[in-house]
Amino acid sequence: ILRVDMFAAFPTNSANEPGTFVGLSQSAVTDATAAGSGGAITSDGTNFVLKSDAGSDVGALLDTSFHKFRIEFGSGLTEWFIDNTSQGTINTEADIWPLAFKMIGSTTNEIRLGWAHIWYG
């Protein structure tokens, strides 16, 4: 399992904006739902959401506090967590690897990143 741990906050999060995200994607990706997005956490204006080009899963209600986010990329499913609580799964995109860590802001929403750790375990 490839794990991505992030300590991050969305201090501005009112828009449904998949162009503002943090996670793993190919280098040219500018939208969490675009081809080449392996899995990224974003805002739909109401909830934290895990999105990729293989699926989407809605998690907890948005707030502006820092949280420990984790995305675990397995061979068939990708599971994600907020503060060590599972939020659900999406299918793992199998044909787009290798990916890179990416944090991007587009229009309205903002992300603050304290730290990130990527590891196999």
mmCIF file of N, CA and C in Angstrom:
data_model
loop_
_atom_site.group_PDB
_atom_site.id
_atom_site.type_symbol
_atom_site.label_atom_id
_atom_site.label_comp_id
_atom_site.label_asym_id
_atom_site.label_seq_id
_atom_site.Cartn_x
_atom_site.Cartn_y
_atom_site.Cartn_z
ATOM 1 N N ILE A 1 0.852 -1.182 0.000
ATOM 2 C CA ILE A 1 0.000 0.000 0.000
ATOM 3 C C ILE A 1 0.891 1.236 0.000
ATOM 4 N N LEU A 2 0.597 2.152 -0.884
ATOM 5 C CA LEU A 2 1.271 3.443 -0.910
ATOM 6 C C LEU A 2 0.434 4.417 -0.100
ATOM 7 N N ARG A 3 1.056 5.028 0.906
ATOM 8 C CA ARG A 3 0.329 5.941 1.798
ATOM 9 C C ARG A 3 0.832 7.366 1.631
ATOM 10 N N VAL A 4 -0.114 8.305 1.654
ATOM 11 C CA VAL A 4 0.203 9.730 1.628
ATOM 12 C C VAL A 4 -0.470 10.347 2.848
ATOM 13 N N ASP A 5 0.330 10.778 3.803
ATOM 14 C CA ASP A 5 -0.167 11.483 4.992
ATOM 15 C C ASP A 5 0.075 12.969 4.794
ATOM 16 N N MET A 6 -0.915 13.782 5.138
ATOM 17 C CA MET A 6 -0.798 15.228 4.991
ATOM 18 C C MET A 6 -1.444 15.901 6.189
ATOM 19 N N PHE A 7 -0.822 16.932 6.696
ATOM 20 C CA PHE A 7 -1.417 17.775 7.723
ATOM 21 C C PHE A 7 -1.773 19.067 7.018
ATOM 22 N N ALA A 8 -3.070 19.261 6.786
ATOM 23 C CA ALA A 8 -3.498 20.362 5.922
ATOM 24 C C ALA A 8 -4.813 20.957 6.398
ATOM 25 N N ALA A 9 -5.092 22.141 5.895
ATOM 26 C CA ALA A 9 -6.352 22.835 6.173
ATOM 27 C C ALA A 9 -6.854 23.472 4.887
ATOM 28 N N PHE A 10 -8.154 23.630 4.812
ATOM 29 C CA PHE A 10 -8.798 24.355 3.720
ATOM 30 C C PHE A 10 -9.427 25.605 4.323
ATOM 31 N N PRO A 11 -8.642 26.679 4.549
ATOM 32 C CA PRO A 11 -9.178 27.865 5.228
ATOM 33 C C PRO A 11 -10.257 28.594 4.429
ATOM 34 N N THR A 12 -10.227 28.455 3.114
ATOM 35 C CA THR A 12 -11.320 28.923 2.253
ATOM 36 C C THR A 12 -11.790 27.704 1.482
ATOM 37 N N ASN A 13 -13.071 27.319 1.648
ATOM 38 C CA ASN A 13 -13.519 26.040 1.087
ATOM 39 C C ASN A 13 -14.967 26.069 0.597
ATOM 40 N N SER A 14 -15.485 27.231 0.269
ATOM 41 C CA SER A 14 -16.917 27.379 -0.022
ATOM 42 C C SER A 14 -17.334 26.941 -1.422
ATOM 43 N N ALA A 15 -16.392 26.725 -2.328
ATOM 44 C CA ALA A 15 -16.741 26.400 -3.713
ATOM 45 C C ALA A 15 -16.604 24.909 -3.996
ATOM 46 N N ASN A 16 -17.404 24.420 -4.920
ATOM 47 C CA ASN A 16 -17.247 23.070 -5.455
ATOM 48 C C ASN A 16 -16.152 23.180 -6.509
ATOM 49 N N GLU A 17 -14.926 22.910 -6.090
ATOM 50 C CA GLU A 17 -13.780 23.278 -6.902
ATOM 51 C C GLU A 17 -12.754 22.151 -6.983
ATOM 52 N N PRO A 18 -12.919 21.188 -7.900
ATOM 53 C CA PRO A 18 -11.946 20.107 -8.020
ATOM 54 C C PRO A 18 -10.589 20.570 -8.533
ATOM 55 N N GLY A 19 -10.473 21.834 -8.944
ATOM 56 C CA GLY A 19 -9.191 22.390 -9.363
ATOM 57 C C GLY A 19 -8.319 22.825 -8.197
ATOM 58 N N THR A 20 -8.840 22.795 -6.984
ATOM 59 C CA THR A 20 -8.057 23.057 -5.782
ATOM 60 C C THR A 20 -7.993 21.742 -5.007
ATOM 61 N N PHE A 21 -6.789 21.148 -4.928
ATOM 62 C CA PHE A 21 -6.683 19.821 -4.320
ATOM 63 C C PHE A 21 -5.277 19.561 -3.818
ATOM 64 N N VAL A 22 -5.160 18.485 -3.031
ATOM 65 C CA VAL A 22 -3.870 17.982 -2.573
ATOM 66 C C VAL A 22 -3.920 16.452 -2.631
ATOM 67 N N GLY A 23 -2.902 15.851 -3.250
ATOM 68 C CA GLY A 23 -2.870 14.405 -3.385
ATOM 69 C C GLY A 23 -1.840 13.973 -4.402
ATOM 70 N N LEU A 24 -2.099 12.862 -5.117
ATOM 71 C CA LEU A 24 -1.189 12.342 -6.129
ATOM 72 C C LEU A 24 -1.811 12.432 -7.511
ATOM 73 N N SER A 25 -1.017 12.910 -8.469
ATOM 74 C CA SER A 25 -1.489 12.999 -9.849
ATOM 75 C C SER A 25 -0.290 13.039 -10.782
ATOM 76 N N GLN A 26 -0.550 12.947 -12.077
ATOM 77 C CA GLN A 26 0.483 13.193 -13.063
ATOM 78 C C GLN A 26 0.758 14.691 -13.102
ATOM 79 N N SER A 27 1.906 15.066 -13.606
ATOM 80 C CA SER A 27 2.364 16.451 -13.488
ATOM 81 C C SER A 27 1.479 17.473 -14.193
ATOM 82 N N ALA A 28 0.840 17.152 -15.294
ATOM 83 C CA ALA A 28 0.049 18.131 -16.039
ATOM 84 C C ALA A 28 -1.379 18.294 -15.511
ATOM 85 N N VAL A 29 -1.789 17.478 -14.554
ATOM 86 C CA VAL A 29 -3.168 17.492 -14.049
ATOM 87 C C VAL A 29 -3.453 18.787 -13.289
ATOM 88 N N THR A 30 -4.566 19.443 -13.609
ATOM 89 C CA THR A 30 -4.995 20.659 -12.912
ATOM 90 C C THR A 30 -6.394 20.529 -12.333
ATOM 91 N N ASP A 31 -6.962 19.317 -12.369
ATOM 92 C CA ASP A 31 -8.303 19.054 -11.848
ATOM 93 C C ASP A 31 -8.288 17.660 -11.227
ATOM 94 N N ALA A 32 -8.790 17.540 -10.002
ATOM 95 C CA ALA A 32 -8.744 16.262 -9.276
ATOM 96 C C ALA A 32 -9.537 15.157 -9.957
ATOM 97 N N THR A 33 -10.420 15.493 -10.891
ATOM 98 C CA THR A 33 -11.217 14.483 -11.584
ATOM 99 C C THR A 33 -10.693 14.191 -12.990
ATOM 100 N N ALA A 34 -9.624 14.843 -13.398
ATOM 101 C CA ALA A 34 -9.106 14.699 -14.755
ATOM 102 C C ALA A 34 -8.345 13.384 -14.930
ATOM 103 N N ALA A 35 -8.215 12.967 -16.181
ATOM 104 C CA ALA A 35 -7.388 11.809 -16.490
ATOM 105 C C ALA A 35 -5.988 12.062 -15.965
ATOM 106 N N GLY A 36 -5.433 11.098 -15.257
ATOM 107 C CA GLY A 36 -4.113 11.244 -14.668
ATOM 108 C C GLY A 36 -4.139 11.602 -13.199
ATOM 109 N N SER A 37 -5.325 11.779 -12.634
ATOM 110 C CA SER A 37 -5.440 12.035 -11.195
ATOM 111 C C SER A 37 -5.609 10.709 -10.478
ATOM 112 N N GLY A 38 -4.667 10.384 -9.616
ATOM 113 C CA GLY A 38 -4.717 9.119 -8.894
ATOM 114 C C GLY A 38 -5.573 9.165 -7.651
ATOM 115 N N GLY A 39 -5.642 10.317 -7.000
ATOM 116 C CA GLY A 39 -6.443 10.508 -5.797
ATOM 117 C C GLY A 39 -6.037 11.790 -5.101
ATOM 118 N N ALA A 40 -7.014 12.655 -4.858
ATOM 119 C CA ALA A 40 -6.730 13.948 -4.252
ATOM 120 C C ALA A 40 -7.912 14.387 -3.402
ATOM 121 N N ILE A 41 -7.607 15.109 -2.340
ATOM 122 C CA ILE A 41 -8.644 15.619 -1.447
ATOM 123 C C ILE A 41 -8.955 17.049 -1.852
ATOM 124 N N THR A 42 -10.254 17.331 -1.938
ATOM 125 C CA THR A 42 -10.741 18.618 -2.398
ATOM 126 C C THR A 42 -12.016 18.964 -1.631
ATOM 127 N N SER A 43 -12.673 20.043 -2.028
ATOM 128 C CA SER A 43 -13.919 20.496 -1.405
ATOM 129 C C SER A 43 -15.028 20.518 -2.442
ATOM 130 N N ASP A 44 -16.233 20.089 -2.032
ATOM 131 C CA ASP A 44 -17.389 20.269 -2.917
ATOM 132 C C ASP A 44 -18.262 21.437 -2.455
ATOM 133 N N GLY A 45 -17.726 22.243 -1.549
ATOM 134 C CA GLY A 45 -18.460 23.382 -1.007
ATOM 135 C C GLY A 45 -19.197 23.054 0.277
ATOM 136 N N THR A 46 -19.361 21.763 0.571
ATOM 137 C CA THR A 46 -20.040 21.301 1.780
ATOM 138 C C THR A 46 -19.205 20.284 2.546
ATOM 139 N N ASN A 47 -18.541 19.393 1.823
ATOM 140 C CA ASN A 47 -17.801 18.282 2.419
ATOM 141 C C ASN A 47 -16.384 18.205 1.878
ATOM 142 N N PHE A 48 -15.505 17.521 2.635
ATOM 143 C CA PHE A 48 -14.242 17.072 2.088
ATOM 144 C C PHE A 48 -14.558 15.912 1.157
ATOM 145 N N VAL A 49 -13.848 15.822 0.031
ATOM 146 C CA VAL A 49 -14.127 14.801 -0.971
ATOM 147 C C VAL A 49 -12.807 14.235 -1.481
ATOM 148 N N LEU A 50 -12.758 12.907 -1.667
ATOM 149 C CA LEU A 50 -11.649 12.281 -2.370
ATOM 150 C C LEU A 50 -12.090 12.091 -3.813
ATOM 151 N N LYS A 51 -11.277 12.588 -4.748
ATOM 152 C CA LYS A 51 -11.616 12.466 -6.168
ATOM 153 C C LYS A 51 -10.411 11.940 -6.937
ATOM 154 N N SER A 52 -10.735 11.256 -8.015
ATOM 155 C CA SER A 52 -9.728 10.834 -8.990
ATOM 156 C C SER A 52 -10.449 10.701 -10.318
ATOM 157 N N ASP A 53 -9.718 10.279 -11.356
ATOM 158 C CA ASP A 53 -10.433 10.035 -12.605
ATOM 159 C C ASP A 53 -11.128 8.679 -12.588
ATOM 160 N N ALA A 54 -10.997 7.935 -11.468
ATOM 161 C CA ALA A 54 -11.664 6.637 -11.336
ATOM 162 C C ALA A 54 -12.848 6.672 -10.380
ATOM 163 N N GLY A 55 -13.104 7.800 -9.713
ATOM 164 C CA GLY A 55 -14.230 7.845 -8.790
ATOM 165 C C GLY A 55 -14.193 9.032 -7.865
ATOM 166 N N SER A 56 -15.191 9.062 -6.986
ATOM 167 C CA SER A 56 -15.336 10.153 -6.030
ATOM 168 C C SER A 56 -16.019 9.611 -4.785
ATOM 169 N N ASP A 57 -15.612 10.098 -3.610
ATOM 170 C CA ASP A 57 -16.214 9.658 -2.359
ATOM 171 C C ASP A 57 -16.311 10.851 -1.415
ATOM 172 N N VAL A 58 -17.507 11.102 -0.894
ATOM 173 C CA VAL A 58 -17.756 12.234 0.002
ATOM 174 C C VAL A 58 -17.448 11.826 1.430
ATOM 175 N N GLY A 59 -16.769 12.710 2.146
ATOM 176 C CA GLY A 59 -16.412 12.455 3.537
ATOM 177 C C GLY A 59 -17.087 13.420 4.481
ATOM 178 N N ALA A 60 -16.356 13.847 5.486
ATOM 179 C CA ALA A 60 -16.879 14.678 6.573
ATOM 180 C C ALA A 60 -17.199 16.094 6.103
ATOM 181 N N LEU A 61 -18.027 16.767 6.912
ATOM 182 C CA LEU A 61 -18.341 18.168 6.656
ATOM 183 C C LEU A 61 -17.077 19.018 6.685
ATOM 184 N N LEU A 62 -17.048 20.013 5.813
ATOM 185 C CA LEU A 62 -15.914 20.934 5.758
ATOM 186 C C LEU A 62 -15.785 21.753 7.025
ATOM 187 N N ASP A 63 -14.566 22.096 7.342
ATOM 188 C CA ASP A 63 -14.261 23.122 8.335
ATOM 189 C C ASP A 63 -12.948 23.745 7.922
ATOM 190 N N THR A 64 -12.459 24.696 8.684
ATOM 191 C CA THR A 64 -11.224 25.393 8.318
ATOM 192 C C THR A 64 -10.031 24.976 9.181
ATOM 193 N N SER A 65 -10.200 23.975 10.028
ATOM 194 C CA SER A 65 -9.132 23.514 10.922
ATOM 195 C C SER A 65 -8.141 22.615 10.189
ATOM 196 N N PHE A 66 -6.932 22.518 10.735
ATOM 197 C CA PHE A 66 -5.968 21.559 10.226
ATOM 198 C C PHE A 66 -6.401 20.146 10.618
ATOM 199 N N HIS A 67 -6.218 19.204 9.686
ATOM 200 C CA HIS A 67 -6.530 17.798 9.909
ATOM 201 C C HIS A 67 -5.395 16.949 9.350
ATOM 202 N N LYS A 68 -5.291 15.734 9.880
ATOM 203 C CA LYS A 68 -4.387 14.751 9.295
ATOM 204 C C LYS A 68 -5.186 13.974 8.261
ATOM 205 N N PHE A 69 -4.858 14.197 7.011
ATOM 206 C CA PHE A 69 -5.482 13.476 5.904
ATOM 207 C C PHE A 69 -4.557 12.348 5.491
ATOM 208 N N ARG A 70 -5.118 11.196 5.134
ATOM 209 C CA ARG A 70 -4.340 10.079 4.617
ATOM 210 C C ARG A 70 -5.074 9.487 3.426
ATOM 211 N N ILE A 71 -4.312 9.170 2.400
ATOM 212 C CA ILE A 71 -4.831 8.417 1.253
ATOM 213 C C ILE A 71 -3.974 7.164 1.139
ATOM 214 N N GLU A 72 -4.623 5.992 1.098
ATOM 215 C CA GLU A 72 -3.919 4.710 0.968
ATOM 216 C C GLU A 72 -4.289 4.079 -0.366
ATOM 217 N N PHE A 73 -3.295 3.992 -1.252
ATOM 218 C CA PHE A 73 -3.496 3.446 -2.591
ATOM 219 C C PHE A 73 -3.172 1.962 -2.574
ATOM 220 N N GLY A 74 -4.197 1.116 -2.653
ATOM 221 C CA GLY A 74 -4.009 -0.327 -2.701
ATOM 222 C C GLY A 74 -4.123 -0.826 -4.127
ATOM 223 N N SER A 75 -3.987 -2.134 -4.311
ATOM 224 C CA SER A 75 -4.011 -2.695 -5.666
ATOM 225 C C SER A 75 -5.395 -2.621 -6.310
ATOM 226 N N GLY A 76 -6.453 -2.568 -5.528
ATOM 227 C CA GLY A 76 -7.801 -2.495 -6.099
ATOM 228 C C GLY A 76 -8.616 -1.322 -5.606
ATOM 229 N N LEU A 77 -8.398 -0.962 -4.327
ATOM 230 C CA LEU A 77 -9.149 0.139 -3.725
ATOM 231 C C LEU A 77 -8.214 1.177 -3.131
ATOM 232 N N THR A 78 -8.665 2.410 -3.157
ATOM 233 C CA THR A 78 -7.981 3.519 -2.501
ATOM 234 C C THR A 78 -8.873 3.971 -1.360
ATOM 235 N N GLU A 79 -8.345 3.922 -0.140
ATOM 236 C CA GLU A 79 -9.094 4.330 1.051
ATOM 237 C C GLU A 79 -8.530 5.644 1.551
ATOM 238 N N TRP A 80 -9.415 6.475 2.127
ATOM 239 C CA TRP A 80 -8.932 7.751 2.648
ATOM 240 C C TRP A 80 -9.454 7.995 4.051
ATOM 241 N N PHE A 81 -8.701 8.820 4.780
ATOM 242 C CA PHE A 81 -8.952 9.029 6.199
ATOM 243 C C PHE A 81 -8.848 10.517 6.524
ATOM 244 N N ILE A 82 -9.623 10.933 7.506
ATOM 245 C CA ILE A 82 -9.477 12.249 8.118
ATOM 246 C C ILE A 82 -9.308 12.006 9.612
ATOM 247 N N ASP A 83 -8.198 12.469 10.161
ATOM 248 C CA ASP A 83 -7.891 12.274 11.584
ATOM 249 C C ASP A 83 -8.043 10.813 11.997
ATOM 250 N N ASN A 84 -7.476 9.921 11.172
ATOM 251 C CA ASN A 84 -7.437 8.465 11.398
ATOM 252 C C ASN A 84 -8.796 7.779 11.340
ATOM 253 N N THR A 85 -9.838 8.457 10.853
ATOM 254 C CA THR A 85 -11.156 7.844 10.673
ATOM 255 C C THR A 85 -11.404 7.638 9.184
ATOM 256 N N SER A 86 -11.677 6.383 8.797
ATOM 257 C CA SER A 86 -11.912 6.083 7.384
ATOM 258 C C SER A 86 -13.129 6.851 6.870
ATOM 259 N N GLN A 87 -12.970 7.417 5.695
ATOM 260 C CA GLN A 87 -14.062 8.146 5.052
ATOM 261 C C GLN A 87 -14.697 7.335 3.925
ATOM 262 N N GLY A 88 -14.028 6.272 3.486
ATOM 263 C CA GLY A 88 -14.567 5.435 2.422
ATOM 264 C C GLY A 88 -13.500 5.039 1.425
ATOM 265 N N THR A 89 -13.942 4.516 0.274
ATOM 266 C CA THR A 89 -13.022 4.028 -0.748
ATOM 267 C C THR A 89 -13.495 4.429 -2.146
ATOM 268 N N ILE A 90 -12.548 4.429 -3.053
ATOM 269 C CA ILE A 90 -12.816 4.513 -4.491
ATOM 270 C C ILE A 90 -11.932 3.472 -5.161
ATOM 271 N N ASN A 91 -12.203 3.168 -6.418
ATOM 272 C CA ASN A 91 -11.348 2.249 -7.157
ATOM 273 C C ASN A 91 -9.995 2.892 -7.407
ATOM 274 N N THR A 92 -8.935 2.095 -7.311
ATOM 275 C CA THR A 92 -7.586 2.582 -7.602
ATOM 276 C C THR A 92 -7.393 2.595 -9.105
ATOM 277 N N GLU A 93 -6.961 3.720 -9.620
ATOM 278 C CA GLU A 93 -6.638 3.847 -11.038
ATOM 279 C C GLU A 93 -5.344 3.085 -11.293
ATOM 280 N N ALA A 94 -5.373 2.101 -12.193
ATOM 281 C CA ALA A 94 -4.231 1.199 -12.351
ATOM 282 C C ALA A 94 -3.283 1.588 -13.484
ATOM 283 N N ASP A 95 -3.727 2.388 -14.435
ATOM 284 C CA ASP A 95 -2.931 2.592 -15.647
ATOM 285 C C ASP A 95 -2.301 3.976 -15.765
ATOM 286 N N ILE A 96 -2.100 4.676 -14.640
ATOM 287 C CA ILE A 96 -1.586 6.048 -14.715
ATOM 288 C C ILE A 96 -0.298 6.265 -13.935
ATOM 289 N N TRP A 97 0.269 5.214 -13.359
ATOM 290 C CA TRP A 97 1.462 5.360 -12.533
ATOM 291 C C TRP A 97 2.697 5.475 -13.398
ATOM 292 N N PRO A 98 3.723 6.200 -12.975
ATOM 293 C CA PRO A 98 3.954 6.823 -11.677
ATOM 294 C C PRO A 98 3.243 8.172 -11.550
ATOM 295 N N LEU A 99 3.030 8.557 -10.283
ATOM 296 C CA LEU A 99 2.385 9.823 -9.956
ATOM 297 C C LEU A 99 3.300 10.649 -9.060
ATOM 298 N N ALA A 100 2.964 11.918 -8.896
ATOM 299 C CA ALA A 100 3.735 12.812 -8.050
ATOM 300 C C ALA A 100 2.812 13.483 -7.051
ATOM 301 N N PHE A 101 3.379 13.931 -5.940
ATOM 302 C CA PHE A 101 2.620 14.715 -4.971
ATOM 303 C C PHE A 101 2.317 16.068 -5.600
ATOM 304 N N LYS A 102 1.056 16.507 -5.449
ATOM 305 C CA LYS A 102 0.670 17.787 -6.037
ATOM 306 C C LYS A 102 -0.320 18.500 -5.133
ATOM 307 N N MET A 103 -0.090 19.796 -4.953
ATOM 308 C CA MET A 103 -1.029 20.671 -4.251
ATOM 309 C C MET A 103 -1.237 21.871 -5.160
ATOM 310 N N ILE A 104 -2.501 22.162 -5.456
ATOM 311 C CA ILE A 104 -2.786 23.223 -6.412
ATOM 312 C C ILE A 104 -4.034 23.985 -5.989
ATOM 313 N N GLY A 105 -4.047 25.258 -6.210
ATOM 314 C CA GLY A 105 -5.211 26.101 -5.961
ATOM 315 C C GLY A 105 -5.656 26.719 -7.274
ATOM 316 N N SER A 106 -6.967 26.783 -7.490
ATOM 317 C CA SER A 106 -7.423 27.317 -8.772
ATOM 318 C C SER A 106 -8.053 28.701 -8.624
ATOM 319 N N THR A 107 -9.262 28.796 -8.101
ATOM 320 C CA THR A 107 -9.958 30.078 -8.113
ATOM 321 C C THR A 107 -10.298 30.575 -6.719
ATOM 322 N N THR A 108 -11.253 29.928 -6.046
ATOM 323 C CA THR A 108 -11.782 30.425 -4.776
ATOM 324 C C THR A 108 -11.129 29.771 -3.569
ATOM 325 N N ASN A 109 -11.109 28.451 -3.541
ATOM 326 C CA ASN A 109 -10.651 27.716 -2.365
ATOM 327 C C ASN A 109 -9.139 27.841 -2.177
ATOM 328 N N GLU A 110 -8.715 27.652 -0.917
ATOM 329 C CA GLU A 110 -7.302 27.685 -0.563
ATOM 330 C C GLU A 110 -6.953 26.471 0.286
ATOM 331 N N ILE A 111 -5.697 26.045 0.175
ATOM 332 C CA ILE A 111 -5.176 24.952 0.992
ATOM 333 C C ILE A 111 -3.933 25.446 1.710
ATOM 334 N N ARG A 112 -3.794 25.027 2.955
ATOM 335 C CA ARG A 112 -2.573 25.261 3.721
ATOM 336 C C ARG A 112 -2.010 23.890 4.070
ATOM 337 N N LEU A 113 -0.723 23.697 3.834
ATOM 338 C CA LEU A 113 -0.076 22.412 4.084
ATOM 339 C C LEU A 113 0.985 22.585 5.157
ATOM 340 N N GLY A 114 0.849 21.825 6.260
ATOM 341 C CA GLY A 114 1.854 21.823 7.304
ATOM 342 C C GLY A 114 3.004 20.891 6.961
ATOM 343 N N TRP A 115 2.665 19.668 6.525
ATOM 344 C CA TRP A 115 3.660 18.696 6.124
ATOM 345 C C TRP A 115 2.991 17.583 5.312
ATOM 346 N N ALA A 116 3.810 16.830 4.606
ATOM 347 C CA ALA A 116 3.344 15.651 3.861
ATOM 348 C C ALA A 116 4.399 14.562 3.980
ATOM 349 N N HIS A 117 3.941 13.311 4.011
ATOM 350 C CA HIS A 117 4.829 12.157 4.133
ATOM 351 C C HIS A 117 4.279 11.080 3.205
ATOM 352 N N ILE A 118 5.095 10.600 2.298
ATOM 353 C CA ILE A 118 4.691 9.562 1.342
ATOM 354 C C ILE A 118 5.554 8.340 1.595
ATOM 355 N N TRP A 119 4.900 7.158 1.750
ATOM 356 C CA TRP A 119 5.651 5.969 2.101
ATOM 357 C C TRP A 119 4.870 4.703 1.752
ATOM 358 N N TYR A 120 5.617 3.623 1.591
ATOM 359 C CA TYR A 120 5.010 2.297 1.431
ATOM 360 C C TYR A 120 4.976 1.620 2.783
ATOM 361 N N GLY A 121 3.901 0.896 3.039
ATOM 362 C CA GLY A 121 3.825 0.178 4.301
ATOM 363 C C GLY A 121 2.677 -0.771 4.348
#
